[in-house]
Amino acid sequence: MGETPRPALSDVEWVGEHHEAHGQLLVRGSSLDEIITKATEALVTRMPSLGQAGLRVRPGWWCVATCECRRALAVSNHPGWHYRRARSDEAGSWYGAEVRFGLLPRRSHGRAM
């Protein structure tokens, strides 16, 4: 019996439907600047009317695994894979961030309203 292959992911994955999610995006990148750039591009592409969004970035090492619970669930919208924090020396781990976005507060003369 072989090991289950790891799912192939894009550099930016929308993960809002994952029960383990603390953000809306899971972004692969080698630096915070690259992660923020990719997250911002994904937001503008998918929701151009969102305008300026504030990002909460949770960087670190991550790994993914094919979902084993999906077979037992009777829901088709359950994710096909799950993710979790990992150690840098863990097999299959990669650097990136979980990203949560929200609207920035409106400002009037430099102060939040």
XYZ file of C-alpha atoms in Angstrom:
113
model
C 0.000 0.000 0.000
C 1.638 3.242 -1.169
C 1.561 6.712 0.267
C -1.303 8.956 -0.874
C 0.043 11.550 -3.336
C -0.022 15.165 -2.172
C -2.434 17.436 -4.022
C -0.949 19.863 -6.541
C -1.758 23.430 -5.550
C -1.558 26.791 -7.270
C 0.556 29.551 -5.734
C -2.688 31.106 -4.466
C -5.546 28.931 -3.223
C -8.895 30.177 -1.904
C -9.424 28.280 1.361
C -12.424 29.967 2.977
C -14.430 26.733 2.826
C -11.778 24.724 4.691
C -12.733 24.082 8.318
C -9.114 24.631 9.397
C -8.888 28.049 7.712
C -8.029 31.203 9.637
C -7.975 33.218 6.424
C -9.361 33.291 2.913
C -6.161 32.583 0.964
C -3.264 30.157 1.264
C -0.338 31.686 -0.617
C 2.993 30.114 -1.534
C 5.930 32.521 -1.714
C 9.569 32.901 -0.777
C 9.221 36.308 0.914
C 6.524 38.407 2.579
C 6.691 40.866 -0.318
C 6.005 38.084 -2.832
C 3.172 36.696 -0.673
C 1.503 40.108 -0.324
C 1.856 40.803 -4.067
C 0.263 37.462 -4.999
C -2.552 37.880 -2.454
C -3.329 41.411 -3.652
C -3.370 40.306 -7.310
C -5.747 37.449 -6.463
C -8.121 39.808 -4.654
C -8.156 42.391 -7.452
C -8.653 39.691 -10.105
C -11.523 37.969 -8.303
C -13.191 40.991 -6.688
C -12.216 44.220 -8.473
C -14.926 46.197 -6.687
C -13.393 45.326 -3.316
C -11.051 48.271 -3.696
C -8.433 48.712 -1.028
C -8.242 45.731 1.302
C -6.250 45.336 4.467
C -4.323 42.077 4.681
C -3.571 40.069 7.803
C -0.690 37.778 6.886
C 0.155 34.656 8.904
C 3.485 33.467 7.454
C 5.199 30.181 8.150
C 5.783 26.664 6.897
C 2.786 24.717 5.627
C 1.960 21.298 4.232
C -1.098 19.811 2.572
C -2.598 16.350 2.466
C -5.324 14.724 0.417
C -8.579 14.625 2.383
C -9.309 11.194 3.822
C -12.558 12.211 5.540
C -14.211 13.200 2.251
C -15.057 9.590 1.427
C -17.132 9.280 4.593
C -18.975 12.573 4.155
C -22.069 12.932 2.036
C -21.278 16.466 0.890
C -19.809 17.309 -2.474
C -18.517 20.729 -1.425
C -16.078 19.338 1.153
C -12.488 20.247 0.194
C -10.401 17.585 -1.516
C -7.374 18.480 0.629
C -6.509 19.966 4.006
C -3.581 22.048 5.165
C -1.791 22.687 8.427
C 1.263 24.358 9.923
C 4.487 22.408 9.427
C 8.148 22.465 10.391
C 10.706 23.682 7.873
C 12.390 20.259 7.824
C 9.140 18.313 7.369
C 8.781 16.377 4.103
C 6.621 18.244 1.595
C 6.556 21.492 3.581
C 6.784 24.884 1.884
C 6.979 28.528 2.942
C 3.981 30.750 2.511
C 1.180 32.382 4.438
C -2.443 32.188 5.305
C -3.969 35.555 4.395
C -7.147 37.149 5.731
C -8.448 40.304 4.128
C -10.821 42.990 5.291
C -11.806 46.478 4.303
C -9.602 49.259 5.577
C -11.357 51.855 7.733
C -12.313 55.065 5.956
C -10.028 57.938 6.817
C -10.887 61.573 7.244
C -7.922 63.921 7.597
C -5.633 61.063 8.586
C -7.932 59.582 11.244
C -10.059 56.457 11.053
C -13.773 57.163 11.032
